[in-house]
Short mmCIF file of C-alpha atoms in Angstrom, two decimals:
data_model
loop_
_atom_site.label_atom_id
_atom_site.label_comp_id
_atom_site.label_asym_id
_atom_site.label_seq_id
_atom_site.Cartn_x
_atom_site.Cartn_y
_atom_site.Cartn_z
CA UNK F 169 0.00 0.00 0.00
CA UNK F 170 1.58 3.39 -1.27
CA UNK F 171 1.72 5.95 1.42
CA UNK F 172 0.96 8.92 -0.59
CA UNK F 173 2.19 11.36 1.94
CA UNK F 174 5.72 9.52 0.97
CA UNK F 175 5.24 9.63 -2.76
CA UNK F 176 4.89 13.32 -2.68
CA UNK F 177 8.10 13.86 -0.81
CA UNK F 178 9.50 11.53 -3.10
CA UNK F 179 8.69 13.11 -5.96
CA UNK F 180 9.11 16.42 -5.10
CA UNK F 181 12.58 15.18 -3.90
CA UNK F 182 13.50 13.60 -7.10
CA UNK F 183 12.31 16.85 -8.75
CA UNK F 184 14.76 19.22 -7.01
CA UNK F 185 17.81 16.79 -7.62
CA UNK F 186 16.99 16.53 -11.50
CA UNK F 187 16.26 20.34 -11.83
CA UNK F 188 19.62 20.96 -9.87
CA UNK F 189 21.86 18.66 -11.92
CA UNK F 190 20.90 19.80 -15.26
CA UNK F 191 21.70 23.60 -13.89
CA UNK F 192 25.15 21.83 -12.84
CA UNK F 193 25.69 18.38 -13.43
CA UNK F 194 28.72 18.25 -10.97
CA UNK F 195 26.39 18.82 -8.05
CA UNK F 196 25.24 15.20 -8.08
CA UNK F 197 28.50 13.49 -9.08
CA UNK F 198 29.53 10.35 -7.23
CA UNK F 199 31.14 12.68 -4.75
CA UNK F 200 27.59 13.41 -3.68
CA UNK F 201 26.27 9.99 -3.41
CA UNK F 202 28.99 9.17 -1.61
CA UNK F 203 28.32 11.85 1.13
CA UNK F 204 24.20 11.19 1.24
CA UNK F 205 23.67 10.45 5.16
CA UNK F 206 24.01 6.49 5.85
CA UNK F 207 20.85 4.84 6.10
CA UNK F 208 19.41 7.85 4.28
CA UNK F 209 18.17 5.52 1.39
CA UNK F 210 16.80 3.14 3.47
CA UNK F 211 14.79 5.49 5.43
CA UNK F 212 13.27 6.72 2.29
CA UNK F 213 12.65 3.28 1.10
CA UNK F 214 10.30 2.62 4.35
CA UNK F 215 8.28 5.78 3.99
CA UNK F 216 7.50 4.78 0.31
CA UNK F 217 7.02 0.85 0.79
CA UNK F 218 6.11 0.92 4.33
CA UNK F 219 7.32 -1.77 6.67
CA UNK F 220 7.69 -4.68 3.56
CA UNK F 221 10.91 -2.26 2.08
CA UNK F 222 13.01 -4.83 2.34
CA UNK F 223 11.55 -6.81 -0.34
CA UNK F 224 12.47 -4.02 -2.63
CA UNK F 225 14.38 -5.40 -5.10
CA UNK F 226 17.81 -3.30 -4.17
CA UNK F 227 17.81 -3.79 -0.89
CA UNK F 228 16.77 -7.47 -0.51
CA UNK F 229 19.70 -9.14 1.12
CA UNK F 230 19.95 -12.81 1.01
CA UNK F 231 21.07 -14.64 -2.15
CA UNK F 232 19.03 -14.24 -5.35
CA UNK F 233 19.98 -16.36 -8.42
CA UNK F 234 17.11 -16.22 -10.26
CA UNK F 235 17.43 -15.10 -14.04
CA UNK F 236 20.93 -15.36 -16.26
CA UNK F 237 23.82 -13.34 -15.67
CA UNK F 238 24.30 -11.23 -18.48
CA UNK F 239 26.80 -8.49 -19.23
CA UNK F 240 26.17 -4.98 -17.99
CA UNK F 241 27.30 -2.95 -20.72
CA UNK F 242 29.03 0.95 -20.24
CA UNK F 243 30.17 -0.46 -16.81
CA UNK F 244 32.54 0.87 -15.63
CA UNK F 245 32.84 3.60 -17.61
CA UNK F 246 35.30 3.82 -20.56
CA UNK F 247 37.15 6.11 -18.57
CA UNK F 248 38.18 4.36 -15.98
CA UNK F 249 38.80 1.46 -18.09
CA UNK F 250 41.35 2.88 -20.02
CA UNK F 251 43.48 3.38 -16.71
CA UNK F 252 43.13 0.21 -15.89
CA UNK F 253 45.90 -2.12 -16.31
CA UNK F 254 46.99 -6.01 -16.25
CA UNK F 255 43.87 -7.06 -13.74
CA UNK F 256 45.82 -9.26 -10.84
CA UNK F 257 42.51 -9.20 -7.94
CA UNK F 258 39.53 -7.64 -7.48
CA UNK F 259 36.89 -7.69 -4.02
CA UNK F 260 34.00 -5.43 -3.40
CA UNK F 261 33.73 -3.53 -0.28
CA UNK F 262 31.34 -3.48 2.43
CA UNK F 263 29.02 -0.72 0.62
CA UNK F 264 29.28 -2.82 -2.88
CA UNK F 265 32.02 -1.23 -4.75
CA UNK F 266 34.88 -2.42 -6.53
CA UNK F 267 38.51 -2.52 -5.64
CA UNK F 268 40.74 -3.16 -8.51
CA UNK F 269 44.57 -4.37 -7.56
CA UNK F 270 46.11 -3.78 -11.28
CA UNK F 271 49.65 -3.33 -12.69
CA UNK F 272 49.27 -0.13 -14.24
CA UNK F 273 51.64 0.12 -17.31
CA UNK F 274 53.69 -3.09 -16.64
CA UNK F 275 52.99 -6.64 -18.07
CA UNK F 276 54.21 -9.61 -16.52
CA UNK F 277 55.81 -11.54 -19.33
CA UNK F 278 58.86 -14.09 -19.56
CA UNK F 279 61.30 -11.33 -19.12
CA UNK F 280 60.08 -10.44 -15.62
CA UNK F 281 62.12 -12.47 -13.85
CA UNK F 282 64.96 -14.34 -13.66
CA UNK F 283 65.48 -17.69 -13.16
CA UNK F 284 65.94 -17.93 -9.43
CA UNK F 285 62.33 -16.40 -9.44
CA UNK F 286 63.59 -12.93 -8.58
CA UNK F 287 61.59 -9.92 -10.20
CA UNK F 288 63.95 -8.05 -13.11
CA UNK F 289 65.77 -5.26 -11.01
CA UNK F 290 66.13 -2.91 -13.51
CA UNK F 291 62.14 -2.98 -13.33
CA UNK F 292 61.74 -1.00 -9.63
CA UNK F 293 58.54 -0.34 -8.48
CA UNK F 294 55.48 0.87 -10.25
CA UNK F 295 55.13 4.45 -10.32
CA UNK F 296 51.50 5.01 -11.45
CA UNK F 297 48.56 3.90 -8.51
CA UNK F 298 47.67 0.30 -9.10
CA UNK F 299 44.96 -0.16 -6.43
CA UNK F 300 41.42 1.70 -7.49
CA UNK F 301 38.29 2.18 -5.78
CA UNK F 302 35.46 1.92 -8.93
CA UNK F 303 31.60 3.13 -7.52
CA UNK F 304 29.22 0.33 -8.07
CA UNK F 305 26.60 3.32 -8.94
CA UNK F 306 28.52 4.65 -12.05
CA UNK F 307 31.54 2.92 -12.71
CA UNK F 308 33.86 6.00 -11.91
CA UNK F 309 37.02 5.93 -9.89
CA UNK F 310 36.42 7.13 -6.36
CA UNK F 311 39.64 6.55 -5.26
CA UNK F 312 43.16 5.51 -6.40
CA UNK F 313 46.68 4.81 -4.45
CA UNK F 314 49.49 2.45 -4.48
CA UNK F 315 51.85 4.70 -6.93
CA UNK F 316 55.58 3.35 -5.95
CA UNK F 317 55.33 0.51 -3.44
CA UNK F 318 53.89 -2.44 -5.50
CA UNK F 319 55.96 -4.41 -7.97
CA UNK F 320 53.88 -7.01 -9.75
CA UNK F 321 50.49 -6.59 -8.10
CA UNK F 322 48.76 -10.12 -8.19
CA UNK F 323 45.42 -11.29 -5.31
CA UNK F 324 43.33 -9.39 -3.65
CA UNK F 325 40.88 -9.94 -0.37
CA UNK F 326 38.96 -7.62 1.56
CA UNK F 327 37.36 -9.01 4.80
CA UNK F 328 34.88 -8.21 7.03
CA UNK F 329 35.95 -5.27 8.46
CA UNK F 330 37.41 -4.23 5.28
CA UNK F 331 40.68 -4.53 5.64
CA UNK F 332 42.62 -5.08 2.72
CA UNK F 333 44.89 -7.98 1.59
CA UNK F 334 47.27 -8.17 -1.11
CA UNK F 335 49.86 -10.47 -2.71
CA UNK F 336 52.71 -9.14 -4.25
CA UNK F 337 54.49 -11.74 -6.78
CA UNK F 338 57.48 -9.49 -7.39
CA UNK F 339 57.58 -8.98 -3.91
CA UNK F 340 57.21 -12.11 -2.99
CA UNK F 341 54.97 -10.64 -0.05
CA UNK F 342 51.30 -10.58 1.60
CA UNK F 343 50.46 -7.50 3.00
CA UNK F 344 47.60 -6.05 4.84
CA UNK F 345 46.01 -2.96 4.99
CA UNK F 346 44.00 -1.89 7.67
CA UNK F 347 40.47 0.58 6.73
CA UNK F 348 41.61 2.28 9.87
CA UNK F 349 44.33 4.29 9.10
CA UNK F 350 45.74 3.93 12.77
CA UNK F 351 44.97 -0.21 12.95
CA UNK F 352 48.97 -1.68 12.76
CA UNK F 353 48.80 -3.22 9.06
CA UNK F 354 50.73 -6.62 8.28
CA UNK F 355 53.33 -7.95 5.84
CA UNK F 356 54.90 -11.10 5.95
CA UNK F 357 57.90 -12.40 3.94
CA UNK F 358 60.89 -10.56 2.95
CA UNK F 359 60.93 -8.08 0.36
CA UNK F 360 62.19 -9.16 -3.32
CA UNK F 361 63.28 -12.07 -1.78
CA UNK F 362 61.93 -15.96 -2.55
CA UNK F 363 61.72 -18.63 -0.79
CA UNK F 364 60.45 -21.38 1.10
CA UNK F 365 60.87 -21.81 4.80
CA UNK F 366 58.43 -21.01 7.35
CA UNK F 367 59.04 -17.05 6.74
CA UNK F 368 59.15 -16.51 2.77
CA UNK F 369 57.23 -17.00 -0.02
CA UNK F 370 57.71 -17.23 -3.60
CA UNK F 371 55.24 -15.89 -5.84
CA UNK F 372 52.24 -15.63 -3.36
CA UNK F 373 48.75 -15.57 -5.64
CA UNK F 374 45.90 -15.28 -3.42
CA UNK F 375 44.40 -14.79 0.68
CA UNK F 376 41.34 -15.95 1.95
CA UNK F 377 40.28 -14.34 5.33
CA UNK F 378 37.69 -15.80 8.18
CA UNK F 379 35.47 -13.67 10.28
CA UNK F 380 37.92 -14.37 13.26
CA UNK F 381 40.61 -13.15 11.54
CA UNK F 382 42.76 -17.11 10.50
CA UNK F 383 43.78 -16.45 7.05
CA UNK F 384 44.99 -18.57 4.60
CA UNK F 385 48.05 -17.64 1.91
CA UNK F 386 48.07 -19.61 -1.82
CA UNK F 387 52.12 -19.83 -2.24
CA UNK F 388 51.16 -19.83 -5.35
CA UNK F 389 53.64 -20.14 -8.75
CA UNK F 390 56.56 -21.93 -7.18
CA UNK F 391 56.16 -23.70 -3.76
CA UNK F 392 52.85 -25.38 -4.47
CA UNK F 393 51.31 -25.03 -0.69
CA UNK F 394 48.75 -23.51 0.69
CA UNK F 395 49.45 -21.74 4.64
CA UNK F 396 47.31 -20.80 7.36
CA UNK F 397 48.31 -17.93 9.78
CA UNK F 398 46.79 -16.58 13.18
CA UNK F 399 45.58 -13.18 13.02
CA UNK F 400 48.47 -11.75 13.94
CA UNK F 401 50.15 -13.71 11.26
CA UNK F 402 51.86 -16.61 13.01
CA UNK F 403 52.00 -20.00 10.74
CA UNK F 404 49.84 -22.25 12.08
CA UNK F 405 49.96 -24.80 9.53
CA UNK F 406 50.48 -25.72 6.16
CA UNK F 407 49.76 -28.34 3.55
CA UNK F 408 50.38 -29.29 -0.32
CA UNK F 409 53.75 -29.48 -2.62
CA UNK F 410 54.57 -29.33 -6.42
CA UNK F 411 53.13 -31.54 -8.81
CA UNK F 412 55.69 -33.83 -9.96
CA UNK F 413 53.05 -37.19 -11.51
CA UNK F 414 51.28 -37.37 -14.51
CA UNK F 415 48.25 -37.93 -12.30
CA UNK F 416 48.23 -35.19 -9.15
CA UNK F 417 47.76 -36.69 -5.47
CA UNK F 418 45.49 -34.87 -3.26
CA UNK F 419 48.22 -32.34 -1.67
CA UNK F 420 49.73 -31.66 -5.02
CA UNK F 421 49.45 -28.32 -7.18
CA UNK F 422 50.41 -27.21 -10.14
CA UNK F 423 49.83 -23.24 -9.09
CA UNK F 424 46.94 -22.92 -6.73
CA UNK F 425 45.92 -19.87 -8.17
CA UNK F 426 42.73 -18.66 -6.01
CA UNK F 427 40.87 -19.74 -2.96
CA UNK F 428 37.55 -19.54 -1.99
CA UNK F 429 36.31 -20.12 1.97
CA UNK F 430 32.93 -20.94 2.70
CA UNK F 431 32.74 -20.66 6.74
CA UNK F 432 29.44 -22.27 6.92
CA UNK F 433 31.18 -25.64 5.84
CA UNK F 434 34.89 -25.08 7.49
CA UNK F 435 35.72 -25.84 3.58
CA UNK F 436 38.81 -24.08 2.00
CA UNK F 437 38.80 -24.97 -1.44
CA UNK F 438 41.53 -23.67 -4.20
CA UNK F 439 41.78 -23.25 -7.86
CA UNK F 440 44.58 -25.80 -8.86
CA UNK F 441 44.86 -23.44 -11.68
CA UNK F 442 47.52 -25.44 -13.93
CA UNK F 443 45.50 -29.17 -13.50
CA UNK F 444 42.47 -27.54 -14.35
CA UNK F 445 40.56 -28.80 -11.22
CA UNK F 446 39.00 -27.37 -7.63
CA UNK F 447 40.47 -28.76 -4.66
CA UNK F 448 38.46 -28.65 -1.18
CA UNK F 449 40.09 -28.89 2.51
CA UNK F 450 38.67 -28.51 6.23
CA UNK F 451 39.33 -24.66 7.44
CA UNK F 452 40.02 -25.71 10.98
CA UNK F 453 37.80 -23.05 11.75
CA UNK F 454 36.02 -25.18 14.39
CA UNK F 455 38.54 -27.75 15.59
CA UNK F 456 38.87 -29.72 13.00
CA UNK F 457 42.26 -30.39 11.51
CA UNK F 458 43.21 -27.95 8.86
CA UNK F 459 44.01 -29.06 5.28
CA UNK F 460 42.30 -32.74 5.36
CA UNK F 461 41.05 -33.53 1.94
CA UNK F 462 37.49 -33.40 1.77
CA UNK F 463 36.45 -33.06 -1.98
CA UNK F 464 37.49 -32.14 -5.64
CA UNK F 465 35.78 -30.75 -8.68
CA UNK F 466 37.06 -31.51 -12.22
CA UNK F 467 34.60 -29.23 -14.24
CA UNK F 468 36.46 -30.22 -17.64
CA UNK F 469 36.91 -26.15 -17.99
CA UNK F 470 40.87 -26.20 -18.77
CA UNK F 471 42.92 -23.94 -16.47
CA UNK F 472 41.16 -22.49 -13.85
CA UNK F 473 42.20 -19.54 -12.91
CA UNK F 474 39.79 -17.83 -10.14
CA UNK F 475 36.85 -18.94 -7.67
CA UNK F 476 34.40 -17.76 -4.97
CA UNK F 477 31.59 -18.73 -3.18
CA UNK F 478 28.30 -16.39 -2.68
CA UNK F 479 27.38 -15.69 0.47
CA UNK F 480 25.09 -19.06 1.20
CA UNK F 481 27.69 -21.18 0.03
CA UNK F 482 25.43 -23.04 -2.32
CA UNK F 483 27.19 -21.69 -5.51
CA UNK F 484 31.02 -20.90 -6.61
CA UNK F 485 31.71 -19.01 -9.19
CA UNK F 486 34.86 -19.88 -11.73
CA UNK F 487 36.28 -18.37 -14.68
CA UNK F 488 38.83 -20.45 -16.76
CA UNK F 489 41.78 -19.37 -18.88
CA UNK F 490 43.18 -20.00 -22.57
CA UNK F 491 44.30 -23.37 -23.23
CA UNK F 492 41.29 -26.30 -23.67
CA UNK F 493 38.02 -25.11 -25.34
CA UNK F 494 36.11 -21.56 -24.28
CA UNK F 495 37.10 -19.04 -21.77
CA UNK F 496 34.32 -18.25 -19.69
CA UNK F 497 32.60 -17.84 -16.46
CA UNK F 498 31.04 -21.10 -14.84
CA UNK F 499 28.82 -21.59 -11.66
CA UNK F 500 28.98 -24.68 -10.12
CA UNK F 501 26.23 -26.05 -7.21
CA UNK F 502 27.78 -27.88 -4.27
CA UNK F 503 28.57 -31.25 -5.62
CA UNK F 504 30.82 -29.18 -8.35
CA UNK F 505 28.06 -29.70 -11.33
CA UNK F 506 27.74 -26.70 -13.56
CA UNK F 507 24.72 -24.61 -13.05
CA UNK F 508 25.50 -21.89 -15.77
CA UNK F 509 27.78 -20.30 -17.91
CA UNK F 510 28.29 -17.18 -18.85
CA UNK F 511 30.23 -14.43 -20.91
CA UNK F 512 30.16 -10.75 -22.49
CA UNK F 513 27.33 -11.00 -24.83
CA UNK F 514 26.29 -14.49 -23.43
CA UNK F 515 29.11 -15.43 -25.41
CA UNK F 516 33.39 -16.38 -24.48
CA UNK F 517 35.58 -14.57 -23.54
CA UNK F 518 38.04 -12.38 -26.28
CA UNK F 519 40.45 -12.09 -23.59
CA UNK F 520 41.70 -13.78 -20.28
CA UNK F 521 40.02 -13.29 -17.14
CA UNK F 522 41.85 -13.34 -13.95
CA UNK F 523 40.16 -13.17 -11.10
CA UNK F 524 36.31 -13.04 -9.88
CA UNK F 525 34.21 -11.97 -7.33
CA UNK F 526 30.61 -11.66 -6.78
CA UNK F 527 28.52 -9.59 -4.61
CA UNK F 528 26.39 -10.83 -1.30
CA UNK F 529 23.06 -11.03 -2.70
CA UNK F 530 24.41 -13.16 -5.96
CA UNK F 531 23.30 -11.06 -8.34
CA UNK F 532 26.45 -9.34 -9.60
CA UNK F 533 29.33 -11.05 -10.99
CA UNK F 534 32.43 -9.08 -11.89
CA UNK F 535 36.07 -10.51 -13.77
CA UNK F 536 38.76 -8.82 -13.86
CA UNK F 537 40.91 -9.32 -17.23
CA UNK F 538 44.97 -9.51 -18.36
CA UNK F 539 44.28 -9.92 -21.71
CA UNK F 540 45.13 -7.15 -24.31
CA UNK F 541 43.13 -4.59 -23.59
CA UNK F 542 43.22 -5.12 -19.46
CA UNK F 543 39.80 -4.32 -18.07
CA UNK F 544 36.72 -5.27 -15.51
CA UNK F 545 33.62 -6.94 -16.92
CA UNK F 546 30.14 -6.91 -14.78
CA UNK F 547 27.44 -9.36 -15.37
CA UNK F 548 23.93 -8.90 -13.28
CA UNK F 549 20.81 -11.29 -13.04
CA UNK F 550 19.46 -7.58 -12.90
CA UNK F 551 18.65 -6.52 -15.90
CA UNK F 552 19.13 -2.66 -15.24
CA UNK F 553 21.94 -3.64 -11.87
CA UNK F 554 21.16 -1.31 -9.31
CA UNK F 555 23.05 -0.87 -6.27
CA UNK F 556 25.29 -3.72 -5.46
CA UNK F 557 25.23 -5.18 -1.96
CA UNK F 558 28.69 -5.76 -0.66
CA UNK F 559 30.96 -8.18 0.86
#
């Protein structure tokens, strides 16, 4: 039942901010939305819809998979694309937007580095800002940083509280950064230096965070294990080797490449990115023994370079890479059969997608991209997305 009384204010509302940013379009920039009071929307929602607002469609919050995931097109905007370089990670935020963890103007390619796995030194660090903040609402940049302490930018995680975390492969480091600007931050292993003891890494891909603050560290491209840390980033264990069999055990890796936690299940599971398959451990998030084998997925996609679960659990989301058959983006149910698959235009991918996440509700996917051009891709079940509910 409309509460007319509401629509009026509404309208009348809507009125003044149309009539306002045609006499100056910069009024009501993202700057502006970004500024409205917080629960200013929802407040606005209840006097219009009454005490049901939550089943308005932008602000219903558990997991909606209905309809086909189809590319959003314009988004983001060309803009922001164009800065955008190699894609390593990307994670939405808390309020739904995007955080892109690029490499600017530098490519990884075989001249990178040398053969002791040490990043070029004649290649220093990046000087242009390869972390970006992109607004769900309009696909501008609302924020960019990083210029001159990343290397070869790589996985990115934001948790809970939305801290984030990064892995540096020229680096050869994980490194946390706290939303509070006065929180301590974290980096572990040494800089520019490989290895594979207990406090190195060598080519670190991806983190995986839980709500009490265990994380978990894919070392990644040359050590083949996966490692779980404390908080405050003490090893607590760690499990998994190189490949070295024509058929791969269930502790062996060819580059896990991305992991995906799903809490509700203590189940860690990780791209295996090289033997195209998904491989799925116990979190030891509620006493049980970290890193026992408890399932695998072989979707018969080639490579697979990037996975996460939505918020239930019930679905992962994949995207594969060039070698066997089509690049594109797969969702698989919990027995690892495929649900969907999807693409820009419904179709494969031109390129080479790198990493995915996908927001709390289900209903946006986004892929981040390496290939030539480097860029984002969004996909909603939406048809017109609106706002994006976050991590």
């Amino acid at each position: 039942m409309w509460n007319y009384g509401g629509l009026f204010l509404f309208c009348w509302w809507l009125g003044l901010v149309y009539s306002k940013s045609v006499i100056d379009p910069e009024l009501y920039n993202n700057e502006f939305w970004e500024q409205v009071p917080p629960g200013f929307l929802e407040r606005l929602q209840q006097t219009l819809y009454g005490s049901n607002y939550d089943d308005y469609p932008e602000y219903k919050d558990e997991a909606d998979t209905s309809g086909k995931l189809l590319e959003v097109p314009n988004w983001p905007t060309s803009k922001t694309n164009g800065l955008i370089g190699q894609v390593g990670g990307i994670a939405l935020d808390s309020k739904g937007n995007l955080v892109v963890f690029h490499r600017a103007d530098r490519r990884w390619d075989g001249w990178s580095f040398g053969p002791l796995n040490r990043l070029d030194p004649a290649l220093g660090p990046i000087q242009r800002d390869v972390l970006m903040r992109i607004s769900n609402k309009t696909g501008e940049i609302i924020t960019q940083s990083g210029a001159g302490e990343y290397y070869m930018p790589h996985g990115l995680t934001i948790d809970k509280d939305d801290n984030l975390w990064l892995t540096d492969v020229g680096l050869h480091q994980v490194i946390k950064i706290p939303q509070d600007p006065n929180a301590p931050g974290l980096t572990l292993g040494e800089k520019l230096v490989p290895g594979s003891d207990d406090t190195h890494f060598c080519k670190p891909t991806d983190v995986a965070v839980a709500s009490n603050g265990d994380f978990f560290v894919a070392d990644g491209y040359c050590n083949g294990r996966i490692m779980k840390f404390s908080p405050d980033g003490n090893l607590t264990t760690q499990w998994g080797h190189v490949s070295t069999g024509m058929i791969p055990g269930n502790y062996d890796f060819h580059i896990p490449h991305s992991l995906a936690l799903d809490e509700s299940r203590d189940l860690l599971c990780v791209a295996d990115r090289e033997n195209g398959r998904i491989q799925c451990y116990s979190a030891g998030l509620n006493g049980t023994k970290a890193g026992a084998f408890r399932d695998r997925f072989e979707p018969g996609r080639g490579r697979i370079y990037a996975i996460e679960f939505d918020s239930t659990g019930e679905r992962l989301f994949a995207v594969n890479g060039p070698g066997i058959g089509i690049i594109e983006g797969f969702t698989l149910d919990r027995s690892g059969n495929i649900l969907e698959t999807w693409g820009p235009d419904d179709q494969d991918f031109p390129s080479q997608p790198h990493d995915v996440t996908v927001s709390r509700d289900g209903r946006d996917v986004f892929v981040g991209d390496i290939g030539r051009p480097p860029k984002v891709w969004r996909f909603s079940r939406r048809g017109v997305p609106g706002v994006t509910i976050g991590k």
